[in-house]
JSON list of C-alpha atoms in Angstrom, two decimals:
[
{"chain": "A", "resi": 1, "resn": "UNK", "atom": "CA", "xyz": [23.34, 11.42, 224.13]},
{"chain": "A", "resi": 2, "resn": "UNK", "atom": "CA", "xyz": [21.22, 11.96, 227.20]},
{"chain": "A", "resi": 3, "resn": "UNK", "atom": "CA", "xyz": [20.30, 15.51, 226.15]},
{"chain": "A", "resi": 4, "resn": "UNK", "atom": "CA", "xyz": [20.75, 15.18, 222.41]},
{"chain": "A", "resi": 5, "resn": "UNK", "atom": "CA", "xyz": [18.86, 17.68, 220.28]},
{"chain": "A", "resi": 6, "resn": "UNK", "atom": "CA", "xyz": [18.35, 17.02, 216.58]},
{"chain": "A", "resi": 7, "resn": "UNK", "atom": "CA", "xyz": [16.78, 19.82, 214.62]},
{"chain": "A", "resi": 8, "resn": "UNK", "atom": "CA", "xyz": [14.67, 19.31, 211.50]},
{"chain": "A", "resi": 9, "resn": "UNK", "atom": "CA", "xyz": [17.22, 21.22, 209.43]},
{"chain": "A", "resi": 10, "resn": "UNK", "atom": "CA", "xyz": [20.04, 18.97, 210.71]},
{"chain": "A", "resi": 11, "resn": "UNK", "atom": "CA", "xyz": [18.54, 15.84, 209.12]},
{"chain": "A", "resi": 12, "resn": "UNK", "atom": "CA", "xyz": [20.10, 14.54, 205.89]},
{"chain": "A", "resi": 13, "resn": "UNK", "atom": "CA", "xyz": [18.18, 15.28, 202.67]},
{"chain": "A", "resi": 14, "resn": "UNK", "atom": "CA", "xyz": [17.28, 11.60, 202.26]},
{"chain": "A", "resi": 15, "resn": "UNK", "atom": "CA", "xyz": [15.58, 11.50, 205.67]},
{"chain": "A", "resi": 16, "resn": "UNK", "atom": "CA", "xyz": [13.77, 14.80, 205.01]},
{"chain": "A", "resi": 17, "resn": "UNK", "atom": "CA", "xyz": [12.46, 13.40, 201.72]},
{"chain": "A", "resi": 18, "resn": "UNK", "atom": "CA", "xyz": [11.12, 10.29, 203.45]},
{"chain": "A", "resi": 19, "resn": "UNK", "atom": "CA", "xyz": [9.35, 12.41, 206.05]},
{"chain": "A", "resi": 20, "resn": "UNK", "atom": "CA", "xyz": [7.97, 14.94, 203.57]},
{"chain": "A", "resi": 21, "resn": "UNK", "atom": "CA", "xyz": [6.68, 12.24, 201.20]},
{"chain": "A", "resi": 22, "resn": "UNK", "atom": "CA", "xyz": [4.36, 11.10, 204.00]},
{"chain": "A", "resi": 23, "resn": "UNK", "atom": "CA", "xyz": [2.66, 14.50, 204.05]},
{"chain": "A", "resi": 24, "resn": "UNK", "atom": "CA", "xyz": [0.09, 16.03, 201.72]},
{"chain": "A", "resi": 25, "resn": "UNK", "atom": "CA", "xyz": [2.15, 17.75, 199.00]},
{"chain": "A", "resi": 26, "resn": "UNK", "atom": "CA", "xyz": [0.05, 20.94, 199.16]},
{"chain": "A", "resi": 27, "resn": "UNK", "atom": "CA", "xyz": [0.95, 21.28, 202.85]},
{"chain": "A", "resi": 28, "resn": "UNK", "atom": "CA", "xyz": [4.62, 20.66, 202.10]},
{"chain": "A", "resi": 29, "resn": "UNK", "atom": "CA", "xyz": [4.68, 23.29, 199.36]},
{"chain": "A", "resi": 30, "resn": "UNK", "atom": "CA", "xyz": [2.67, 25.85, 201.33]},
{"chain": "A", "resi": 31, "resn": "UNK", "atom": "CA", "xyz": [4.74, 25.39, 204.49]},
{"chain": "A", "resi": 32, "resn": "UNK", "atom": "CA", "xyz": [8.26, 25.11, 203.09]},
{"chain": "A", "resi": 33, "resn": "UNK", "atom": "CA", "xyz": [8.53, 27.10, 199.83]},
{"chain": "A", "resi": 34, "resn": "UNK", "atom": "CA", "xyz": [10.79, 30.04, 200.55]},
{"chain": "A", "resi": 35, "resn": "UNK", "atom": "CA", "xyz": [11.81, 28.99, 204.08]},
{"chain": "A", "resi": 36, "resn": "UNK", "atom": "CA", "xyz": [15.48, 28.57, 203.22]},
{"chain": "A", "resi": 37, "resn": "UNK", "atom": "CA", "xyz": [17.62, 27.51, 200.24]},
{"chain": "A", "resi": 38, "resn": "UNK", "atom": "CA", "xyz": [17.94, 23.90, 201.26]},
{"chain": "A", "resi": 39, "resn": "UNK", "atom": "CA", "xyz": [14.26, 23.26, 202.00]},
{"chain": "A", "resi": 40, "resn": "UNK", "atom": "CA", "xyz": [13.26, 25.25, 198.93]},
{"chain": "A", "resi": 41, "resn": "UNK", "atom": "CA", "xyz": [15.42, 23.00, 196.73]},
{"chain": "A", "resi": 42, "resn": "UNK", "atom": "CA", "xyz": [13.94, 19.87, 198.31]},
{"chain": "A", "resi": 43, "resn": "UNK", "atom": "CA", "xyz": [10.30, 20.93, 197.90]},
{"chain": "A", "resi": 44, "resn": "UNK", "atom": "CA", "xyz": [10.92, 21.93, 194.29]},
{"chain": "A", "resi": 45, "resn": "UNK", "atom": "CA", "xyz": [11.60, 18.26, 193.50]},
{"chain": "A", "resi": 46, "resn": "UNK", "atom": "CA", "xyz": [8.99, 16.93, 191.04]},
{"chain": "A", "resi": 47, "resn": "UNK", "atom": "CA", "xyz": [7.76, 14.39, 193.61]},
{"chain": "A", "resi": 48, "resn": "UNK", "atom": "CA", "xyz": [6.03, 17.26, 195.45]},
{"chain": "A", "resi": 49, "resn": "UNK", "atom": "CA", "xyz": [4.79, 19.21, 192.46]},
{"chain": "A", "resi": 50, "resn": "UNK", "atom": "CA", "xyz": [4.02, 16.92, 189.53]},
{"chain": "A", "resi": 51, "resn": "UNK", "atom": "CA", "xyz": [0.51, 16.08, 190.73]},
{"chain": "A", "resi": 52, "resn": "UNK", "atom": "CA", "xyz": [-1.40, 18.67, 192.76]},
{"chain": "A", "resi": 53, "resn": "UNK", "atom": "CA", "xyz": [-4.79, 18.48, 194.44]},
{"chain": "A", "resi": 54, "resn": "UNK", "atom": "CA", "xyz": [-5.78, 22.08, 195.10]},
{"chain": "A", "resi": 55, "resn": "UNK", "atom": "CA", "xyz": [-8.78, 21.42, 197.31]},
{"chain": "A", "resi": 56, "resn": "UNK", "atom": "CA", "xyz": [-9.40, 20.07, 200.77]},
{"chain": "A", "resi": 57, "resn": "UNK", "atom": "CA", "xyz": [-9.82, 16.38, 201.38]},
{"chain": "A", "resi": 58, "resn": "UNK", "atom": "CA", "xyz": [-12.94, 15.27, 199.66]},
{"chain": "A", "resi": 59, "resn": "UNK", "atom": "CA", "xyz": [-15.34, 12.38, 199.81]},
{"chain": "A", "resi": 60, "resn": "UNK", "atom": "CA", "xyz": [-18.11, 11.19, 197.55]},
{"chain": "A", "resi": 61, "resn": "UNK", "atom": "CA", "xyz": [-20.43, 13.69, 199.26]},
{"chain": "A", "resi": 62, "resn": "UNK", "atom": "CA", "xyz": [-18.43, 16.85, 199.69]},
{"chain": "A", "resi": 63, "resn": "UNK", "atom": "CA", "xyz": [-15.65, 18.80, 198.05]},
{"chain": "A", "resi": 64, "resn": "UNK", "atom": "CA", "xyz": [-14.28, 21.82, 199.84]},
{"chain": "A", "resi": 65, "resn": "UNK", "atom": "CA", "xyz": [-12.28, 24.64, 198.44]},
{"chain": "A", "resi": 66, "resn": "UNK", "atom": "CA", "xyz": [-8.96, 25.58, 200.06]},
{"chain": "A", "resi": 67, "resn": "UNK", "atom": "CA", "xyz": [-9.09, 28.74, 202.19]},
{"chain": "A", "resi": 68, "resn": "UNK", "atom": "CA", "xyz": [-8.57, 31.96, 200.21]},
{"chain": "A", "resi": 69, "resn": "UNK", "atom": "CA", "xyz": [-5.33, 32.76, 202.06]},
{"chain": "A", "resi": 70, "resn": "UNK", "atom": "CA", "xyz": [-3.78, 29.46, 200.96]},
{"chain": "A", "resi": 71, "resn": "UNK", "atom": "CA", "xyz": [-5.06, 29.76, 197.40]},
{"chain": "A", "resi": 72, "resn": "UNK", "atom": "CA", "xyz": [-3.78, 33.33, 197.15]},
{"chain": "A", "resi": 73, "resn": "UNK", "atom": "CA", "xyz": [-0.25, 32.22, 198.05]},
{"chain": "A", "resi": 74, "resn": "UNK", "atom": "CA", "xyz": [-0.44, 29.41, 195.50]},
{"chain": "A", "resi": 75, "resn": "UNK", "atom": "CA", "xyz": [-1.64, 31.81, 192.76]},
{"chain": "A", "resi": 76, "resn": "UNK", "atom": "CA", "xyz": [0.92, 34.51, 193.42]},
{"chain": "A", "resi": 77, "resn": "UNK", "atom": "CA", "xyz": [4.01, 32.63, 194.56]},
{"chain": "A", "resi": 78, "resn": "UNK", "atom": "CA", "xyz": [4.01, 28.84, 194.55]},
{"chain": "A", "resi": 79, "resn": "UNK", "atom": "CA", "xyz": [2.44, 27.93, 191.18]},
{"chain": "A", "resi": 80, "resn": "UNK", "atom": "CA", "xyz": [4.68, 30.32, 189.20]},
{"chain": "A", "resi": 81, "resn": "UNK", "atom": "CA", "xyz": [7.74, 28.73, 190.87]},
{"chain": "A", "resi": 82, "resn": "UNK", "atom": "CA", "xyz": [6.78, 25.10, 190.23]},
{"chain": "A", "resi": 83, "resn": "UNK", "atom": "CA", "xyz": [4.79, 25.46, 186.99]},
{"chain": "A", "resi": 84, "resn": "UNK", "atom": "CA", "xyz": [7.30, 23.48, 184.91]},
{"chain": "A", "resi": 85, "resn": "UNK", "atom": "CA", "xyz": [6.96, 20.41, 187.18]},
{"chain": "A", "resi": 86, "resn": "UNK", "atom": "CA", "xyz": [3.15, 20.23, 187.17]},
{"chain": "A", "resi": 87, "resn": "UNK", "atom": "CA", "xyz": [1.74, 17.39, 185.08]},
{"chain": "A", "resi": 88, "resn": "UNK", "atom": "CA", "xyz": [-1.69, 16.95, 186.66]},
{"chain": "A", "resi": 89, "resn": "UNK", "atom": "CA", "xyz": [-3.96, 19.24, 188.68]},
{"chain": "A", "resi": 90, "resn": "UNK", "atom": "CA", "xyz": [-7.08, 18.22, 190.59]},
{"chain": "A", "resi": 91, "resn": "UNK", "atom": "CA", "xyz": [-9.21, 21.24, 191.44]},
{"chain": "A", "resi": 92, "resn": "UNK", "atom": "CA", "xyz": [-12.72, 22.29, 192.21]},
{"chain": "A", "resi": 93, "resn": "UNK", "atom": "CA", "xyz": [-14.67, 24.36, 189.72]},
{"chain": "A", "resi": 94, "resn": "UNK", "atom": "CA", "xyz": [-14.82, 27.68, 191.59]},
{"chain": "A", "resi": 95, "resn": "UNK", "atom": "CA", "xyz": [-10.99, 27.94, 191.64]},
{"chain": "A", "resi": 96, "resn": "UNK", "atom": "CA", "xyz": [-10.39, 26.67, 188.12]},
{"chain": "A", "resi": 97, "resn": "UNK", "atom": "CA", "xyz": [-10.09, 29.99, 186.31]},
{"chain": "A", "resi": 98, "resn": "UNK", "atom": "CA", "xyz": [-7.62, 31.54, 188.77]},
{"chain": "A", "resi": 99, "resn": "UNK", "atom": "CA", "xyz": [-5.50, 28.41, 188.98]},
{"chain": "A", "resi": 100, "resn": "UNK", "atom": "CA", "xyz": [-5.25, 28.00, 185.22]},
{"chain": "A", "resi": 101, "resn": "UNK", "atom": "CA", "xyz": [-4.50, 31.69, 184.69]},
{"chain": "A", "resi": 102, "resn": "UNK", "atom": "CA", "xyz": [-1.90, 31.87, 187.49]},
{"chain": "A", "resi": 103, "resn": "UNK", "atom": "CA", "xyz": [0.91, 30.73, 185.19]},
{"chain": "A", "resi": 104, "resn": "UNK", "atom": "CA", "xyz": [1.79, 28.74, 182.08]},
{"chain": "A", "resi": 105, "resn": "UNK", "atom": "CA", "xyz": [1.84, 24.96, 182.59]},
{"chain": "A", "resi": 106, "resn": "UNK", "atom": "CA", "xyz": [4.09, 23.59, 179.81]},
{"chain": "A", "resi": 107, "resn": "UNK", "atom": "CA", "xyz": [3.99, 19.97, 181.01]},
{"chain": "A", "resi": 108, "resn": "UNK", "atom": "CA", "xyz": [0.35, 19.77, 182.08]},
{"chain": "A", "resi": 109, "resn": "UNK", "atom": "CA", "xyz": [-1.38, 16.81, 180.48]},
{"chain": "A", "resi": 110, "resn": "UNK", "atom": "CA", "xyz": [-4.22, 16.11, 182.92]},
{"chain": "A", "resi": 111, "resn": "UNK", "atom": "CA", "xyz": [-6.89, 18.03, 184.77]},
{"chain": "A", "resi": 112, "resn": "UNK", "atom": "CA", "xyz": [-9.31, 16.61, 187.32]},
{"chain": "A", "resi": 113, "resn": "UNK", "atom": "CA", "xyz": [-12.33, 18.85, 187.78]},
{"chain": "A", "resi": 114, "resn": "UNK", "atom": "CA", "xyz": [-14.59, 18.32, 190.78]},
{"chain": "A", "resi": 115, "resn": "UNK", "atom": "CA", "xyz": [-17.95, 19.78, 191.87]}
]
């Protein structure tokens, strides 16, 4: 195994889930939705989409909106695909209307509104 090469896609699903759970779920969804069938199935698991924070890291003093390019992909592609898994959304006020109108959220029971 001196020159062993293990590719990300060669890892078992269980190992991928452990790795992906360590990441920010918005990054996981944005980066892996639509990449291939296997990764798409993994990131559609409720663990990645039941609670979303659609804003940048925030502190007590500042709340930043996600870049428009990221939000646009969420509005047009990602939210409509995962809408049935979403139970809670944290968002900042300037994006609220577009996020809530992007799709129907049949299982949404909580909304965190910031700024």
